[in-house]
Coordinates of C-alpha atoms and ligand atoms in Angstrom, one line a residue:
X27 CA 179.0 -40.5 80.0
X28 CA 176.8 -37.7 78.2
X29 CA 173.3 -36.9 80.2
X30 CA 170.5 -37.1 78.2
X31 CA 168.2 -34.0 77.4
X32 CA 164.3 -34.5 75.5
X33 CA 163.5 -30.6 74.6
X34 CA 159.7 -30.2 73.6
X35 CA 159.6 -33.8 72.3
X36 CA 156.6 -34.2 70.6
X37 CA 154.9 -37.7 68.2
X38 CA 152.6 -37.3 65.7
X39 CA 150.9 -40.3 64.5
X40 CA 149.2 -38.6 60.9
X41 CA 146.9 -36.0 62.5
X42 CA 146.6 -37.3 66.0
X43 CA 149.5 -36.0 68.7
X44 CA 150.3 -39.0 71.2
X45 CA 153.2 -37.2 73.4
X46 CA 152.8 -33.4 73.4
X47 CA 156.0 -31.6 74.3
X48 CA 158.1 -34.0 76.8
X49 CA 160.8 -32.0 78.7
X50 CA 163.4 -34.5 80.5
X51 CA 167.0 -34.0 81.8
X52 CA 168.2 -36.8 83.2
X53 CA 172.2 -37.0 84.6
X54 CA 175.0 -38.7 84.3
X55 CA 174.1 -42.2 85.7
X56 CA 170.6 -42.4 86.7
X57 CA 168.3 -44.7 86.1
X58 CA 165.4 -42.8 84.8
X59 CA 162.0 -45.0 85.0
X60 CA 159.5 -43.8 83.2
X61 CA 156.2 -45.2 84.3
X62 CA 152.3 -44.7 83.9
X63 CA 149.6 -46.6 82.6
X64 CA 149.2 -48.3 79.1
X65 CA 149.4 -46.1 76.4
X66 CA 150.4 -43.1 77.8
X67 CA 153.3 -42.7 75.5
X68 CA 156.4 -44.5 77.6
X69 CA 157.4 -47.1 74.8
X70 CA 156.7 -44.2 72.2
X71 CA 159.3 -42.0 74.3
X72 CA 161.9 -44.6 74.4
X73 CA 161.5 -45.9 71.1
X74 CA 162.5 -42.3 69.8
X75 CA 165.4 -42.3 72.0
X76 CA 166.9 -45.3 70.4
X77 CA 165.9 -44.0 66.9
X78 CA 163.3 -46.3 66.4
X79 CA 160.7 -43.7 65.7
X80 CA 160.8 -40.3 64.1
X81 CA 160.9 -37.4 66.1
X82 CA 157.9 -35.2 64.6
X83 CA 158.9 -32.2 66.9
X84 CA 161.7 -31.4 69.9
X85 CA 164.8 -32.5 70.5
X86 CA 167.1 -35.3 72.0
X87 CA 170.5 -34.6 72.9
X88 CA 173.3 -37.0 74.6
X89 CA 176.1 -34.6 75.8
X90 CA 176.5 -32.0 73.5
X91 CA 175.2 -33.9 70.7
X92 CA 171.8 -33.5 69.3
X93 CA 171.0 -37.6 68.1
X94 CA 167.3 -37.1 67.0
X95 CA 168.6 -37.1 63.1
X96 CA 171.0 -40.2 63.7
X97 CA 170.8 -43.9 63.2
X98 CA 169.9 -46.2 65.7
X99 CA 173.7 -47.4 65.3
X100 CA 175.2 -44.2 66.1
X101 CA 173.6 -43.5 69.0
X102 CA 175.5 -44.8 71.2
X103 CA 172.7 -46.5 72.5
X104 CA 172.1 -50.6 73.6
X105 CA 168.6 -52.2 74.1
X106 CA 167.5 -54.6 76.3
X107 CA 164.4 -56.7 75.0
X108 CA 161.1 -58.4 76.5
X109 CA 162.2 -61.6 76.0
X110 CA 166.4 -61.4 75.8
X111 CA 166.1 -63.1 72.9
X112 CA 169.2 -65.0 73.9
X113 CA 171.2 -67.8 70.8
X114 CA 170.1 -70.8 72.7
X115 CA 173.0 -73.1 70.4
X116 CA 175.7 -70.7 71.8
X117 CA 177.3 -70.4 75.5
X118 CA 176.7 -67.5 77.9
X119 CA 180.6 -66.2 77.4
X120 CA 179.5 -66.5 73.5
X121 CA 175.8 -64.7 74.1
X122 CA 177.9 -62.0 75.3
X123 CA 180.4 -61.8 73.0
X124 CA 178.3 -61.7 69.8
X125 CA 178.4 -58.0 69.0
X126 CA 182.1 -58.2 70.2
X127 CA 183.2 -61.0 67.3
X128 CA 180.7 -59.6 64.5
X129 CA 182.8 -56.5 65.1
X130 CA 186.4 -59.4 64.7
X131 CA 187.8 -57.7 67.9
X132 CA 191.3 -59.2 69.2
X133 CA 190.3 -62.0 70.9
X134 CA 192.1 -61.2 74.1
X135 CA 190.0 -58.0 74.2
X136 CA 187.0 -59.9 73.8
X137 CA 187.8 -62.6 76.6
X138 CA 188.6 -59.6 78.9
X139 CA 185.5 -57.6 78.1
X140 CA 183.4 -61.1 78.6
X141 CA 185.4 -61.8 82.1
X142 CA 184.7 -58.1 83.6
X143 CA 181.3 -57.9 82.6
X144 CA 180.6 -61.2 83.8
X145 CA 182.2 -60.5 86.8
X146 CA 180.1 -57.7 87.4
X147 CA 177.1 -59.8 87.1
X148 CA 177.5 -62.6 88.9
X149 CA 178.2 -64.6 86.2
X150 CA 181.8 -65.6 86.2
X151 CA 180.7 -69.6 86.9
X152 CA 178.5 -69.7 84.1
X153 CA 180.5 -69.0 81.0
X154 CA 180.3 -72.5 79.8
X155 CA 176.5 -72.6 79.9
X156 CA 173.8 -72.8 77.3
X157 CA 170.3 -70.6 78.3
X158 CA 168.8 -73.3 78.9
X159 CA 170.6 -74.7 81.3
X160 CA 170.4 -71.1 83.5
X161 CA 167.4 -70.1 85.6
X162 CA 165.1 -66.7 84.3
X163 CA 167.4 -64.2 86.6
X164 CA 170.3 -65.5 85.0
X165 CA 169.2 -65.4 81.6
X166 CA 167.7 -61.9 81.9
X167 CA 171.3 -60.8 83.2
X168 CA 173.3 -62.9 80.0
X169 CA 170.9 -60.7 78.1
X170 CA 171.9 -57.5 80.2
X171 CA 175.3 -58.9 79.4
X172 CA 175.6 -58.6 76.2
X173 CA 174.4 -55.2 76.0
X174 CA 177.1 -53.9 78.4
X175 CA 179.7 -55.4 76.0
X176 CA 178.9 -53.5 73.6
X177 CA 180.4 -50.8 76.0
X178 CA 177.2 -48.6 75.0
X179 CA 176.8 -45.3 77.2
X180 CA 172.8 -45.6 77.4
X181 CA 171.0 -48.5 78.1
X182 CA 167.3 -48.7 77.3
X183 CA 164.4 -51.2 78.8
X184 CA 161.3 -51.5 77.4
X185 CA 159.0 -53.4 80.0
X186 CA 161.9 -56.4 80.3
X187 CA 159.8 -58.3 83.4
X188 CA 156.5 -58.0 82.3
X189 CA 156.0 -61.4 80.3
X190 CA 157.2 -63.4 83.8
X191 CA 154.8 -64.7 86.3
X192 CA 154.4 -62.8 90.0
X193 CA 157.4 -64.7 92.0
X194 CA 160.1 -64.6 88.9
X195 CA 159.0 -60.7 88.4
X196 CA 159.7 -60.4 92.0
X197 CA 163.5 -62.4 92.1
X198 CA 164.5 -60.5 88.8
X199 CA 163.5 -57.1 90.4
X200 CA 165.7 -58.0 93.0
X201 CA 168.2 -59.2 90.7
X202 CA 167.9 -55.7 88.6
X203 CA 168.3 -53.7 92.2
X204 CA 171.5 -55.5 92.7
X205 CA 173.2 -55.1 89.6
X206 CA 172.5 -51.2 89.1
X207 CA 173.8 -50.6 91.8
X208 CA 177.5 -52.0 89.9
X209 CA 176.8 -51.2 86.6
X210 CA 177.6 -46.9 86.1
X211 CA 175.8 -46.2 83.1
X212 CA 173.3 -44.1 82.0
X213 CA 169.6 -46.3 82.1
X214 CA 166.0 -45.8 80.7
X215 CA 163.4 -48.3 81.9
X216 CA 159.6 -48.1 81.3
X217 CA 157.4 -50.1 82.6
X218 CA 153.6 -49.5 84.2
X219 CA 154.4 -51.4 87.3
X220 CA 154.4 -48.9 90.1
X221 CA 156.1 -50.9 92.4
X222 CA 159.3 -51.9 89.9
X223 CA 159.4 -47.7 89.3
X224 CA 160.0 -47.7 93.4
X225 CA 162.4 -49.7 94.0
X226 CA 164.8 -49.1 91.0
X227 CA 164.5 -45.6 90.2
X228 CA 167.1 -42.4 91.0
X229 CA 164.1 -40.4 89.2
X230 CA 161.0 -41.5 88.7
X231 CA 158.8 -39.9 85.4
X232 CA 155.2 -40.2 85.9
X233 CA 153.3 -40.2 82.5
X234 CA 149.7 -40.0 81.6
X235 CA 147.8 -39.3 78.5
X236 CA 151.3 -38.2 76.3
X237 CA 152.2 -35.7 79.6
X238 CA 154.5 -35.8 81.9
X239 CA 152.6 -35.5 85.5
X240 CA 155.8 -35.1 87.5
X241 CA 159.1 -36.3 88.0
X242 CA 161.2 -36.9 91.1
X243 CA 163.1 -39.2 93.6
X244 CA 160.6 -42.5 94.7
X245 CA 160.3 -40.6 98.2
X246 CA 160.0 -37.2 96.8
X247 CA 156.9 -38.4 94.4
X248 CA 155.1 -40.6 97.2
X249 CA 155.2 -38.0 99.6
X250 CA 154.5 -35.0 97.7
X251 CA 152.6 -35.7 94.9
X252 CA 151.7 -33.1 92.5
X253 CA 148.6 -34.2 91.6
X254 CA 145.8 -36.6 92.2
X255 CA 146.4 -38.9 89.5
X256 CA 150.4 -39.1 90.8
X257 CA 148.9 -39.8 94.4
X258 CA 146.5 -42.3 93.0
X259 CA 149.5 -43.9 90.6
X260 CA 152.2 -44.5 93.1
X261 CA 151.8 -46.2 96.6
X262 CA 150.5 -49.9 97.2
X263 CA 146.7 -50.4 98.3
X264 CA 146.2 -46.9 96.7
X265 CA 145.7 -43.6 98.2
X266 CA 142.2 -42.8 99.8
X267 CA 140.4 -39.9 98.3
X268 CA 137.4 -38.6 99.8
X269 CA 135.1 -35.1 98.7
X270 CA 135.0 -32.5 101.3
X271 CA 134.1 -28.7 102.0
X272 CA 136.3 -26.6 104.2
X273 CA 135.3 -23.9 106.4
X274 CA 136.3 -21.8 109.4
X275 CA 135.5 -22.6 113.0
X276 CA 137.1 -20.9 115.7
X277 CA 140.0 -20.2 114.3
X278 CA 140.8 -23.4 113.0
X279 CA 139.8 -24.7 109.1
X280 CA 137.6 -28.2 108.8
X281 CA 137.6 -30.2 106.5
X282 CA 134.0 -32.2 106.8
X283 CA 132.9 -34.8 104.4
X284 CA 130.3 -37.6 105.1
X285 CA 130.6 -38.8 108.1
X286 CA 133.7 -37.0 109.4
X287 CA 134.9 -33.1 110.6
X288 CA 138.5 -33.5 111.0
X289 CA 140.3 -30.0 112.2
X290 CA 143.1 -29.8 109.9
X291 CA 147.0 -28.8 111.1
X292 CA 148.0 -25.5 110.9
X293 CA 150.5 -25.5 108.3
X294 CA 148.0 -27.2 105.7
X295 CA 145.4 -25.2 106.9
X296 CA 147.1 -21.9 105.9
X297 CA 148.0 -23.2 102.8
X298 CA 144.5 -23.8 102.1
X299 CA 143.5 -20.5 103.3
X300 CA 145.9 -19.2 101.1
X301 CA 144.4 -20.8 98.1
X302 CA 141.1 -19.9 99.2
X303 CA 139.9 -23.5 98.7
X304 CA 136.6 -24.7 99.4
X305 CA 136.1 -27.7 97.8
X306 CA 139.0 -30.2 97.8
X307 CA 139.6 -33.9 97.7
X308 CA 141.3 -34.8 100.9
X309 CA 143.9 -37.7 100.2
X310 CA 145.1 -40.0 102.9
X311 CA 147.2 -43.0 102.1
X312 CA 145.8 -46.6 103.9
X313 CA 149.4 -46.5 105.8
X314 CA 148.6 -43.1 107.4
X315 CA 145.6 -44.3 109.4
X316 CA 146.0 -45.8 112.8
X317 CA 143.4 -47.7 115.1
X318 CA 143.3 -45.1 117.7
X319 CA 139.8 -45.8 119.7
X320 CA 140.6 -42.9 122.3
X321 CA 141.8 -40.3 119.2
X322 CA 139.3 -37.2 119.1
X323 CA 137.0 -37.0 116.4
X324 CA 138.6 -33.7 114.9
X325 CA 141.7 -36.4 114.0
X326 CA 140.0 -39.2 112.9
X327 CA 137.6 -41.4 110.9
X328 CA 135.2 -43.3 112.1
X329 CA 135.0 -46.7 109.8
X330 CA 132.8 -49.5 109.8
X331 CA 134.8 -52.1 108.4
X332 CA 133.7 -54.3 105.5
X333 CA 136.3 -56.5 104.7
X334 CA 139.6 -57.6 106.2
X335 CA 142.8 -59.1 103.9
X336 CA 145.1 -60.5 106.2
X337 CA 148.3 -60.7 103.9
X338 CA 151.2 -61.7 106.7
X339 CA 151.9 -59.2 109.6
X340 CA 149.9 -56.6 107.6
X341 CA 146.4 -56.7 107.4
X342 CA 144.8 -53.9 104.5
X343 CA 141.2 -53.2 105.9
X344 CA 138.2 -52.2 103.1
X345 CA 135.8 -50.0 105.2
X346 CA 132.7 -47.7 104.7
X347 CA 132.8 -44.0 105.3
X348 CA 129.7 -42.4 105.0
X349 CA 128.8 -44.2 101.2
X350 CA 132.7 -44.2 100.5
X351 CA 135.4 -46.8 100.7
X352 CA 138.5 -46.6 102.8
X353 CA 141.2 -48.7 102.6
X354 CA 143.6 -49.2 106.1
X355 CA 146.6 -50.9 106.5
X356 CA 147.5 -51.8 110.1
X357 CA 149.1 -54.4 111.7
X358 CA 147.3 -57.9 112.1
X359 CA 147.4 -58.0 115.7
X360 CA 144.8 -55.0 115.9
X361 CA 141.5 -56.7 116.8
X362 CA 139.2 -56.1 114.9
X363 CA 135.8 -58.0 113.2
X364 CA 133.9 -57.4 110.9
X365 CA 131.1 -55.0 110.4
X366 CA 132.4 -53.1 113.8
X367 CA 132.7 -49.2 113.7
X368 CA 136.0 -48.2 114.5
X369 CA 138.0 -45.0 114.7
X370 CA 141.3 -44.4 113.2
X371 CA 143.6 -41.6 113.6
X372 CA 144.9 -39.8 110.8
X373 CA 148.8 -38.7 111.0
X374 CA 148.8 -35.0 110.3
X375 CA 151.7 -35.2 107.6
X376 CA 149.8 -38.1 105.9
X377 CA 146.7 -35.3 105.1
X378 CA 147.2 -34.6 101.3
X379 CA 144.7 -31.7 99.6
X380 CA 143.5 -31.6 95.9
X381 CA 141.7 -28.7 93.9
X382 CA 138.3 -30.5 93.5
X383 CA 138.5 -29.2 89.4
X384 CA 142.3 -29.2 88.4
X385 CA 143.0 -31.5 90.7
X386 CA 146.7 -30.3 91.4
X387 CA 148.2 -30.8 94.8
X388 CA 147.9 -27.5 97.2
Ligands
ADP403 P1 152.8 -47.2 76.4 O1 154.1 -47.7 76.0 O2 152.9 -46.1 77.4 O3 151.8 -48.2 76.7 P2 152.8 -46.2 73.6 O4 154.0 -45.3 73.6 O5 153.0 -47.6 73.0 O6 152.2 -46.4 75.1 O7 151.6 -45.6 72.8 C1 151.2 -44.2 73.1 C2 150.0 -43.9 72.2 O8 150.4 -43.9 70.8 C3 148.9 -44.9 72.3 O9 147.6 -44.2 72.3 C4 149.0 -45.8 71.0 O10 147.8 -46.3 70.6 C5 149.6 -44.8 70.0 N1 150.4 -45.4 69.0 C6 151.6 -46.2 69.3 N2 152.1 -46.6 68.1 C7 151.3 -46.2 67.1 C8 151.3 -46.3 65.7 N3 152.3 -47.0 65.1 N4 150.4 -45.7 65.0 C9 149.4 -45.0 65.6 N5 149.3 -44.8 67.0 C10 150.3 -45.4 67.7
MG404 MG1 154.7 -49.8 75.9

């Protein structure tokens, strides 16, 4: 199974650039997601991958091979569309077979093929059946299905769940988790859903404007992020930034913005110290405040809350901070009503600091 390499890939669309030198190494196996908001250059990247674009500068390479001169064909390569474009006249052992009988393979290698792959995907009992006789998961895997037939070594998605409404998006996510976790192959999947880039990754590739912002494991990105626009990206409400000043007070470094003067922890603090920042952007996520009414104030916020979403045994809190808006996730059972002033602790390792003009990480 080669790893895939992109070396200084670069698109020209007649005189304007849309990616600008992507460097990506991605091993043997992983699913690589490549996520970030529309038009930032995902579908562009995969699209040269597969050979369905000109490279205008930079280089692909599976293995030792350098593909960005090749055919689509000889790639190497399988693609797995929106909408599985599925035969609806044929049966799911002949969906998957297609590429199989065009190519007059023996028969008994075919059935074989068919059997293991359906085997792998849950879809041994289904053979017999037309598409529309199967529910969307199981389509969405006949069309997954064929494309591991074809015994390709690379598998590329392009957005597959994003025509489906909220629930089937939901089930096939699942579905996808499942089956990756079978199915040893080397896998590219866009999409600009945050939350489908979580749950399925090995690496996640955060894109924006034709860049690459940073790449990583799920946990490595959401807990470190290397930038503000990362922070903002990833995590579900979205992180909390807030303007601030720092300064020294008895030894210890503030951070004081409207309506707060929180003391922060040491180890941040001398990292700060180091950078000799002054003004930041102080990042908290909505998970890493707590009600804490007895917390000191050089640990918390003070919100007055404006609005409460009660979504199930979390409840995601919309306050006021001074002019700016905090969002807080806690757990329903915390009483609280609305328009109330409360305070909330912030978790030391939840404390994220930005440089208020490049906006990188400290
Ligand atoms: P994404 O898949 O992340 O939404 P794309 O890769 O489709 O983004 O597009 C990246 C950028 O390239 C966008 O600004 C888009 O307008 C531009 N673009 C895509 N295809 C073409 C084309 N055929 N001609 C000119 N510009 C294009
Ligand atoms: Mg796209």
């Amino acid at each position: 199974m080669p790893r895939i390499r992109l070396e200084g890939l670069v698109k020209r669309y007649g005189a304007v650039e849309v990616l600008h030198g992507i460097d990506l190494d991605m091993a043997e196996h992983e699913f690589t997601v490549l996520v970030g908001p529309s038009g930032c250059g995902k579908s562009t990247t995969l699209r040269m991958i597969a050979g369905l674009e000109s490279v205008s500068d930079g280089r692909i390479w599976m293995g030792d091979r350098e593909v960005g001169a090749l055919d689509p064909k000889d790639r190497d390569i399988a693609m797995v569309f929106q909408d599985y474009a599925l035969y609806p006249h044929m049966n799911v052992a002949r969906n998957m077979s297609f590429s199989l009988r065009l190519q007059k393979r023996p028969q008994a290698e075919i059935d074989k093929r068919v059997r293991e792959v359906a085997g792998m995907l849950g879809l041994a009992d289904y053979l017999d059946r037309k598409p529309g006789e199967l529910s969307g998961g199981q389509r969405q895997r006949v069309a997954m299905g064929r494309a591991l037939c074809r015994d390709a070594s690379t598998f590329l998605f392009d957005e597959p769940l994003s025509n489906l409404d909220a629930k089937l998006r939901g089930q096939m996510r699942s579905e996808l988790a499942v089956m990756r976790q079978t199915v040893k192959k080397n896998m590219i999947y866009v999409t600009h859903d945050q939350i489908e880039a979580m749950t399925l990754a090995d690496r996640i590739v955060v894109m924006h404007g034709g860049h690459i912002q940073q790449q990583g494991s799920p946990s490595e990105l959401f807990r470190r992020p290397a930038n503000k626009f990362v922070a903002g990206f990833l995590g579900a409400p979205p992180m909390n930034f807030l303007d601030i000043e720092l300064r020294e007070e008895g030894g210890t470094l503030r951070a004081s913005g409207r309506g707060f003067s929180l003391v922060l922890p040491d180890a941040l603090a001398d990292r700060a110290r180091h950078a000799a920042m002054r003004k930041a952007t102080l990042g908290i996520r909505p998970s890493d405040l707590d009600f804490a009414p007895d917390a000191t104030a050089d640990r918390a916020l003070d919100l007055r809350v404006v609005v409460s979403e009660y979504v199930g045994a979390q409840s995601v809190l919309i306050c006021d901070c001074g002019g700016a808006r905090v969002t807080v996730e806690i757990k329903s059972e915390t009483p609280v009503a609305l328009g109330e002033t409360l305070r909330f602790g912030v978790r030391p390792e939840g404390l994220h600091l930005f440089d208020a003009e490049t906006e990188r990480a400290l």
